[in-house]
CSV table of C-alpha atoms in Angstrom, one decimal:
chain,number,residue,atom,x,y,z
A,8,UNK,CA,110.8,88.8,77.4
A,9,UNK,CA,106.9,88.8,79.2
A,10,UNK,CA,104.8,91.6,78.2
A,11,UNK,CA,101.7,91.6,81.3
A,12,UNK,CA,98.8,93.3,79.9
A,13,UNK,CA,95.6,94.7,81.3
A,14,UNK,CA,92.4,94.3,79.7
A,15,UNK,CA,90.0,96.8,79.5
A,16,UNK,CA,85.6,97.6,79.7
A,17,UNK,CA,83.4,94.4,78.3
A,18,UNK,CA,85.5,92.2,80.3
A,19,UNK,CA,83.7,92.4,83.7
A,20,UNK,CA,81.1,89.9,84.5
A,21,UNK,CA,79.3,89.0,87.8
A,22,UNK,CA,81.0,86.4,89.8
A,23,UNK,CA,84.4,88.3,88.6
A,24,UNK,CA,87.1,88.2,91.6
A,25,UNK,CA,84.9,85.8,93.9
A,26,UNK,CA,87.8,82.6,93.5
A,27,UNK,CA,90.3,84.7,94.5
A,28,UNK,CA,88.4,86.5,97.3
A,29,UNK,CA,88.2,82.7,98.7
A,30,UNK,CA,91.3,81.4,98.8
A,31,UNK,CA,93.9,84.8,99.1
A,32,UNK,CA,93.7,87.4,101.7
A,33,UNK,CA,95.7,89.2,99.0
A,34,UNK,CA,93.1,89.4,96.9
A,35,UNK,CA,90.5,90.7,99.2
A,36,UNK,CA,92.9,93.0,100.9
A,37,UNK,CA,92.2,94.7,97.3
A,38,UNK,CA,88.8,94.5,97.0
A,39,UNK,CA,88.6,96.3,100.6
A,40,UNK,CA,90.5,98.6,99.7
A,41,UNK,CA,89.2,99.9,96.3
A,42,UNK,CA,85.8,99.2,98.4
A,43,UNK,CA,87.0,102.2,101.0
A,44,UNK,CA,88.1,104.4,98.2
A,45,UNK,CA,85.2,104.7,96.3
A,46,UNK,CA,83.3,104.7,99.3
A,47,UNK,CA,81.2,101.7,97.6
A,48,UNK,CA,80.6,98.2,98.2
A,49,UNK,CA,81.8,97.7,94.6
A,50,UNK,CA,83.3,94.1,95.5
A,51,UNK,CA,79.5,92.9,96.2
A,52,UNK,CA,78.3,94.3,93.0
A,53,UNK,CA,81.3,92.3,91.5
A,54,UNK,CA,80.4,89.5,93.5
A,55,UNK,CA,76.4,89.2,93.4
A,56,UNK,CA,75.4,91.8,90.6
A,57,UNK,CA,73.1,93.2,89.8
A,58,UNK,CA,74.7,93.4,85.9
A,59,UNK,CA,72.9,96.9,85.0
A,60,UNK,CA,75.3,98.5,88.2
A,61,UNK,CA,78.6,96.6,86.9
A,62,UNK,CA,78.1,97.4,83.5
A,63,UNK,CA,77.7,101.3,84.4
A,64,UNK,CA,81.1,102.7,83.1
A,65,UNK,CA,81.9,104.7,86.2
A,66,UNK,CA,81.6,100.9,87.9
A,67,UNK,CA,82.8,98.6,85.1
A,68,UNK,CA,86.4,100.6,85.2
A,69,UNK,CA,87.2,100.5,88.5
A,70,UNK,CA,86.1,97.5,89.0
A,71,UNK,CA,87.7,95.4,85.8
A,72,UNK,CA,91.1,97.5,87.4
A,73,UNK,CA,90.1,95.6,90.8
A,74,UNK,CA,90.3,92.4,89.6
A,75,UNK,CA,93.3,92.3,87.4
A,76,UNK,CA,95.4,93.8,90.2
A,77,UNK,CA,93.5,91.2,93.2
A,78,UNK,CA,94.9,88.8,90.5
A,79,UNK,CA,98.7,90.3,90.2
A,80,UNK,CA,98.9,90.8,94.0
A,81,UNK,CA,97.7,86.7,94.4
A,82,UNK,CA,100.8,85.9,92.3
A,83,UNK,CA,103.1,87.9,94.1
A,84,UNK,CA,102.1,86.9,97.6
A,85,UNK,CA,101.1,83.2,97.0
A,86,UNK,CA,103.3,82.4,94.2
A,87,UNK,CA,106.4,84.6,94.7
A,88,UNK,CA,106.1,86.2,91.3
A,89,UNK,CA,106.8,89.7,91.4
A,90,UNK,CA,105.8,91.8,88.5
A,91,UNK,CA,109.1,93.7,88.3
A,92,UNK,CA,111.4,90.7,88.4
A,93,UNK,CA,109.2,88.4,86.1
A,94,UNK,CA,108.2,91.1,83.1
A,95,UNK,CA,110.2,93.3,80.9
A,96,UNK,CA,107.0,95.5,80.3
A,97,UNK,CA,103.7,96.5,80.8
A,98,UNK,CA,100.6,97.6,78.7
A,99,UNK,CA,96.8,98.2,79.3
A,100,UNK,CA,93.8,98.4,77.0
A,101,UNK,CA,91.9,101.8,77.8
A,102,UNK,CA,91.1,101.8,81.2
A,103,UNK,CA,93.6,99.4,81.6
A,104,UNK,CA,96.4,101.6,80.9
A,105,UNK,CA,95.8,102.3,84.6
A,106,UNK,CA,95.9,99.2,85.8
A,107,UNK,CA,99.2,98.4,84.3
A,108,UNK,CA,100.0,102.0,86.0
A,109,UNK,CA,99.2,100.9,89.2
A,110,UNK,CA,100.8,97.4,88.9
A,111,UNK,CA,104.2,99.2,88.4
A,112,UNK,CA,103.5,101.6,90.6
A,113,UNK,CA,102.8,104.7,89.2
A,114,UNK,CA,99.7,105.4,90.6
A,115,UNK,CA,98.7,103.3,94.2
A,116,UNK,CA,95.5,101.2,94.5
A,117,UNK,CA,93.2,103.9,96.0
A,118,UNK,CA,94.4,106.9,93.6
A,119,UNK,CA,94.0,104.6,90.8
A,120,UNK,CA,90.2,103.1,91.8
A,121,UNK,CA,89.0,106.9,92.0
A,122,UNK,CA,90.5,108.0,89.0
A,123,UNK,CA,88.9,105.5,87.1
A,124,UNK,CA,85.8,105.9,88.8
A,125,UNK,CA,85.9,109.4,87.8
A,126,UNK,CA,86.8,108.6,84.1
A,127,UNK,CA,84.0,106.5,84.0
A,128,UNK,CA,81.5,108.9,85.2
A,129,UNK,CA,83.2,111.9,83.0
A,130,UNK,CA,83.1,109.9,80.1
A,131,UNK,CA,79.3,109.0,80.6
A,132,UNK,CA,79.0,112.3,81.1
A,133,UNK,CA,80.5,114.1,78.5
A,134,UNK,CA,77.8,113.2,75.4
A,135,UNK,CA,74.0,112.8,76.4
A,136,UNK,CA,72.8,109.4,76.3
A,137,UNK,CA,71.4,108.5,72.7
A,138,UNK,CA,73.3,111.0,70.8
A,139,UNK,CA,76.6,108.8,70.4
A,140,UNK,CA,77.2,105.0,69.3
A,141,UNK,CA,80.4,102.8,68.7
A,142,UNK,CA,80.6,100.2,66.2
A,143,UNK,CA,82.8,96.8,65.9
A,144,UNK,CA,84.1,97.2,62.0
A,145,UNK,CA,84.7,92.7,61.7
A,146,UNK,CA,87.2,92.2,58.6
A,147,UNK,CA,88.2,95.6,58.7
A,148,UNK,CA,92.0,96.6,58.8
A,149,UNK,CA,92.9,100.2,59.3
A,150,UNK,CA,92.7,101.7,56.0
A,151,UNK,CA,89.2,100.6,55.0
A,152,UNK,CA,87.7,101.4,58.7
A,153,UNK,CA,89.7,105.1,58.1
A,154,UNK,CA,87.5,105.3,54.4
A,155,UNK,CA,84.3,104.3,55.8
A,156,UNK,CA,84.6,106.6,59.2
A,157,UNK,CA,85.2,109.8,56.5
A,158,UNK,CA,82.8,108.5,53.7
A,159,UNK,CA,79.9,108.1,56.6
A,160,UNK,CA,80.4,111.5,58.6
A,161,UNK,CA,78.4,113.7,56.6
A,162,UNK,CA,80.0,116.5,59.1
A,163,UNK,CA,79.2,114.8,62.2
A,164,UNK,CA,81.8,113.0,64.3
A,165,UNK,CA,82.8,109.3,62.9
A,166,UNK,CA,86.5,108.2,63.9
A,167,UNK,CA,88.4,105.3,64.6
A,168,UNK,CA,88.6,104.6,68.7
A,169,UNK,CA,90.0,101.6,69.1
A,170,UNK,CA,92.8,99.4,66.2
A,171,UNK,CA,92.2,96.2,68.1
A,172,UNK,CA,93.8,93.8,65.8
A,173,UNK,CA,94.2,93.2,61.9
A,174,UNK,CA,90.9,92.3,61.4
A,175,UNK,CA,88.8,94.5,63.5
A,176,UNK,CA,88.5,98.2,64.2
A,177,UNK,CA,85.6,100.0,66.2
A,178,UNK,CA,84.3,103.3,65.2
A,179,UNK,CA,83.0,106.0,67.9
A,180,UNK,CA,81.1,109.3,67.8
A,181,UNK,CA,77.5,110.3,66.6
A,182,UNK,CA,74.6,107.8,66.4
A,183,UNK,CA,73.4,108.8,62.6
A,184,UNK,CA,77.5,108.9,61.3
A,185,UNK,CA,77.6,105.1,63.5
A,186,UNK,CA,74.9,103.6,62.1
A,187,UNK,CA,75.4,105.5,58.3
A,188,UNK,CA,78.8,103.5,58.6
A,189,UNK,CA,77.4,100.2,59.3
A,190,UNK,CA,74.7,100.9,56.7
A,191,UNK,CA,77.9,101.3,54.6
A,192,UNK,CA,80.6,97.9,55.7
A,193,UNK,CA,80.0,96.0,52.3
A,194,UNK,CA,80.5,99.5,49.8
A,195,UNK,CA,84.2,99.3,51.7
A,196,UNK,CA,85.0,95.7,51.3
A,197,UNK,CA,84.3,95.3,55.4
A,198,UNK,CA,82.6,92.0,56.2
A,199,UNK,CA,80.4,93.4,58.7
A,200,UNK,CA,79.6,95.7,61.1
A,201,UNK,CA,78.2,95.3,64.6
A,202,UNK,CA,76.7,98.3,67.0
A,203,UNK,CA,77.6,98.0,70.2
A,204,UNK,CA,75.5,98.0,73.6
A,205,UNK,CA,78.0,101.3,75.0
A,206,UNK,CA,76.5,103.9,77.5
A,207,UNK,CA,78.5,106.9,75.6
A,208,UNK,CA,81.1,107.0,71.8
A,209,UNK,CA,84.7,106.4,73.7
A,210,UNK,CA,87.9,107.4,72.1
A,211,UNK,CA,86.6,109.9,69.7
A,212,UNK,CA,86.5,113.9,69.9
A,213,UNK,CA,83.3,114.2,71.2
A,214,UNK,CA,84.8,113.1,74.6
A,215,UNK,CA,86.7,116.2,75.2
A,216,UNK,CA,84.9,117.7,77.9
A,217,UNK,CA,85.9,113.9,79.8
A,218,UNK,CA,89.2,114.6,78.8
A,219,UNK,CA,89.3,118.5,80.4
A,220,UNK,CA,88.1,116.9,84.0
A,221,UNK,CA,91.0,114.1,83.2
A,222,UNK,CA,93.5,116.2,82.9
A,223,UNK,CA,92.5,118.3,86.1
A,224,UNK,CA,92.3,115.0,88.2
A,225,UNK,CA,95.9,114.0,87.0
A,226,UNK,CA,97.5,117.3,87.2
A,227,UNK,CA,96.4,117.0,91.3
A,228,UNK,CA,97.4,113.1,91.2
A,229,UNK,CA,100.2,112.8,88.6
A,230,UNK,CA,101.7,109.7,88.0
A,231,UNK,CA,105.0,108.7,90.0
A,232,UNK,CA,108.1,106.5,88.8
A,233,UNK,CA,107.4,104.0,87.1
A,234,UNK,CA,109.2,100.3,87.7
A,235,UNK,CA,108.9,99.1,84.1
A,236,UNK,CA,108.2,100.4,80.7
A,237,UNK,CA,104.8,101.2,79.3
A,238,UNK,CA,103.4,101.1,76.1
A,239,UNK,CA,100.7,103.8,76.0
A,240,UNK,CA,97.4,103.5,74.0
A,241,UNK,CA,97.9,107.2,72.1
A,242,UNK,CA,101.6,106.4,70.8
A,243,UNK,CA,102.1,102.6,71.0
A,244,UNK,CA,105.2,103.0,72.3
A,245,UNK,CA,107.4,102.9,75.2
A,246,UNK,CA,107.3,105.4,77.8
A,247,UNK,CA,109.1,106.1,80.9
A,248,UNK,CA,108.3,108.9,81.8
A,249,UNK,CA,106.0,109.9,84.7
A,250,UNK,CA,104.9,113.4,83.3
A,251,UNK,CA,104.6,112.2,79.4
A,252,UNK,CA,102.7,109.6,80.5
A,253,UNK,CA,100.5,112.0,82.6
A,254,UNK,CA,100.0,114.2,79.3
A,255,UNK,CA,99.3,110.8,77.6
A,256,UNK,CA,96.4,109.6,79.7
A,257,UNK,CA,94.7,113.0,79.3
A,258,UNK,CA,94.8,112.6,74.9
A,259,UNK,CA,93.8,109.0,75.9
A,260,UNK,CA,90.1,110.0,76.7
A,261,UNK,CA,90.0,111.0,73.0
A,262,UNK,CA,92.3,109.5,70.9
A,263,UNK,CA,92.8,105.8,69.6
A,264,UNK,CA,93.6,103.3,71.6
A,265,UNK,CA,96.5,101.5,69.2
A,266,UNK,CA,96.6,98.3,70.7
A,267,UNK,CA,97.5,96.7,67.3
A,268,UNK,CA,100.4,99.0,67.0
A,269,UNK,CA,101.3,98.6,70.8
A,270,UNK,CA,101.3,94.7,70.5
A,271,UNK,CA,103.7,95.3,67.2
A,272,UNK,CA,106.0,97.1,69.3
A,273,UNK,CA,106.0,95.0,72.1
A,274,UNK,CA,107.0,92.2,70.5
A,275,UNK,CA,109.0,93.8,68.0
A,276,UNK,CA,111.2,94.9,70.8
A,277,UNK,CA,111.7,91.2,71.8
A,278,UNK,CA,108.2,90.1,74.3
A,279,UNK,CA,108.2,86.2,73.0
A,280,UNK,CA,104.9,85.8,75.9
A,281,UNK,CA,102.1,88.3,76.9
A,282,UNK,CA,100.3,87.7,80.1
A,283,UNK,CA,96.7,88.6,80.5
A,284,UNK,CA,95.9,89.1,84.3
A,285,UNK,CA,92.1,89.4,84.7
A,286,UNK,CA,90.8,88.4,81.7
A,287,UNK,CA,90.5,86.4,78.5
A,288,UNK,CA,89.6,89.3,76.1
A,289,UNK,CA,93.4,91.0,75.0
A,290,UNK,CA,95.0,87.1,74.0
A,291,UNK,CA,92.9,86.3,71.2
A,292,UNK,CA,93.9,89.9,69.7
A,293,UNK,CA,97.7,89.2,70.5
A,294,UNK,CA,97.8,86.0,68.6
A,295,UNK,CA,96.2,87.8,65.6
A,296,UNK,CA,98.8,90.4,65.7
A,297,UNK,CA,102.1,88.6,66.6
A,298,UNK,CA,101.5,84.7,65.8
A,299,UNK,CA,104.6,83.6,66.7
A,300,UNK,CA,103.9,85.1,70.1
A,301,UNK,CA,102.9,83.1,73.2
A,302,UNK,CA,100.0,84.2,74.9
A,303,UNK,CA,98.8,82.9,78.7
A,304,UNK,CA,95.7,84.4,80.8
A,305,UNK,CA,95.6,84.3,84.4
A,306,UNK,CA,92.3,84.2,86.0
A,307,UNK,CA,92.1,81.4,88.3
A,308,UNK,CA,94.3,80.3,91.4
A,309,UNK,CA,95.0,77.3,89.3
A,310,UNK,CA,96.1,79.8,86.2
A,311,UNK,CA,98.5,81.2,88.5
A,312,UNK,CA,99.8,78.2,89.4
A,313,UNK,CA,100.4,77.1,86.3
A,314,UNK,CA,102.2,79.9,85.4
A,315,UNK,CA,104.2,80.3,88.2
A,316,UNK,CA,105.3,76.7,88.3
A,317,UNK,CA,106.3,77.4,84.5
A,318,UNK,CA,108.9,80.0,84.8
């Protein structure tokens, strides 16, 4: 069983999507048309830069969505791999929990590019800049990242957003409980802890008023059928349905992204082979979780090739 996965923000870099551009009509058939959603030359910022603009969230999420698709619709049309035939199921991290929405066709290429666009901006939107912080927790499983989120709070917001793998957790919500937690790693038997260079505290409570505009976008573009299973982010497990999934995506904004648990699942349910498309960021997590696992990322026209030739 092949598990494709989506990856999601910190994976975007300039140049991202420019291969593909080149040799697939495919692939800028895409770009165009996430381009003429958003009513922004986003493909040239992904192209040429400048970094600041494709590191702003409500740019970095559409356009990280953008290239992992450009890459899936490249192996369907120049390889004859079709998504539904070749995987048993699909997953994203975050943001790309739309991706894999729109790669089984859930939500279609425009809908999805302005959704994301708008979660991005909500999101930034939703705590004033400097008054929340995330945090990598390295060496940190579950349990000790829970401790040191409560024991660092101090009755501000301190939770876990994202249970990456079994050795690292990030922690979201107000700059003083972020950095009182760092202060804290070695008190909690965590090896170390990192602050990260984030525009607003994702996956945590304080994102609510994100998730309020969310759940008004999605309740005027709800989700349709979808062609394989998804493992979703807030339950890490498989879902089918187009309206749970709808309700899902709205607790997404602020809940944990269980990609450690999702992974578990996945392969607990028999996935022998996850398949990155876009990126090189989800496969070193997936080995950590599920050894035994094989674990492949497409990027490259020669990636695809490769994998095409292979099954």
């Amino acid at each position: 069983m092949r598990a494709f996965v989506f990856p999601g923000q910190g994976s975007q870099k300039v140049g991202m999507g420019v291969e593909l551009a080149a040799a697939s009509r495919a692939a800028r058939e895409v770009f165009e048309e996430v381009d003429e959603a958003l009513g922004l030359k986003l493909s040239g910022i992904m192209a040429e830069g400048p970094e600041d603009q494709l590191t702003l969230t409500e740019n970095a999420q559409p356009a990280i969505m953008a290239n992992a698709i450009a890459t899936l619709r490249v192996l369907e049309a120049e390889f004859g791999v079709k998504l539904t035939e070749a995987g048993s199921c699909v997953a994203g991290h975050s943001l790309g929990e739309y991706t894999a929405l729109c790669a089984v066709g859930a939500f279609d290429l425009s809908t999805t590019a302005r959704l994301l666009k708008l979660r991005g901006s909500a999101m930034q939107a939703a705590v004033p800049v400097g008054e929340g912080s995330m945090a990598a927790l390295l060496g940190a499983d579950i349990q000790k990242a829970t401790a040191l989120a409560q024991a660092a709070a101090e009755g501000e917001v301190c939770e876990v957003a994202n249970d990456n793998d079994p050795a690292q957790v990030v922690i979201s919500g107000h700059k003083g409980a972020i950095e009182r937690a760092v202060a804290l790693v070695k008190e909690h038997g965590i090896k170390r802890g990192v602050l990260l260079p984030v525009s607003a505290p994702f996956h945590c409570s304080l994102m609510q008023p994100a998730a309020d505009r969310m759940a008004e976008a999605l309740s005027e573009n709800s989700p349709g059928a979808l062609a394989l299973p998804l493992y979703a982010n807030v339950t890490a497990s498989k879902v089918t349905d187009p309206a749970e999934e709808q309700s899902l995506l709205v607790q997404q904004v602020t809940g944990r992204v269980r990609w450690r648990e999702s992974v578990a699942a996945m392969h607990s349910d028999g996935v022998g082979l996850f398949v990155e498309l876009g990126g090189k960021v989800l496969s070193p997590m997936i080995r950590k979780i599920a050894g035994e696992a094989q674990t492949t990322s497409l990027i490259t026209m020669e990636d695809l090739e490769g994998f095409a030739s292979s099954i």
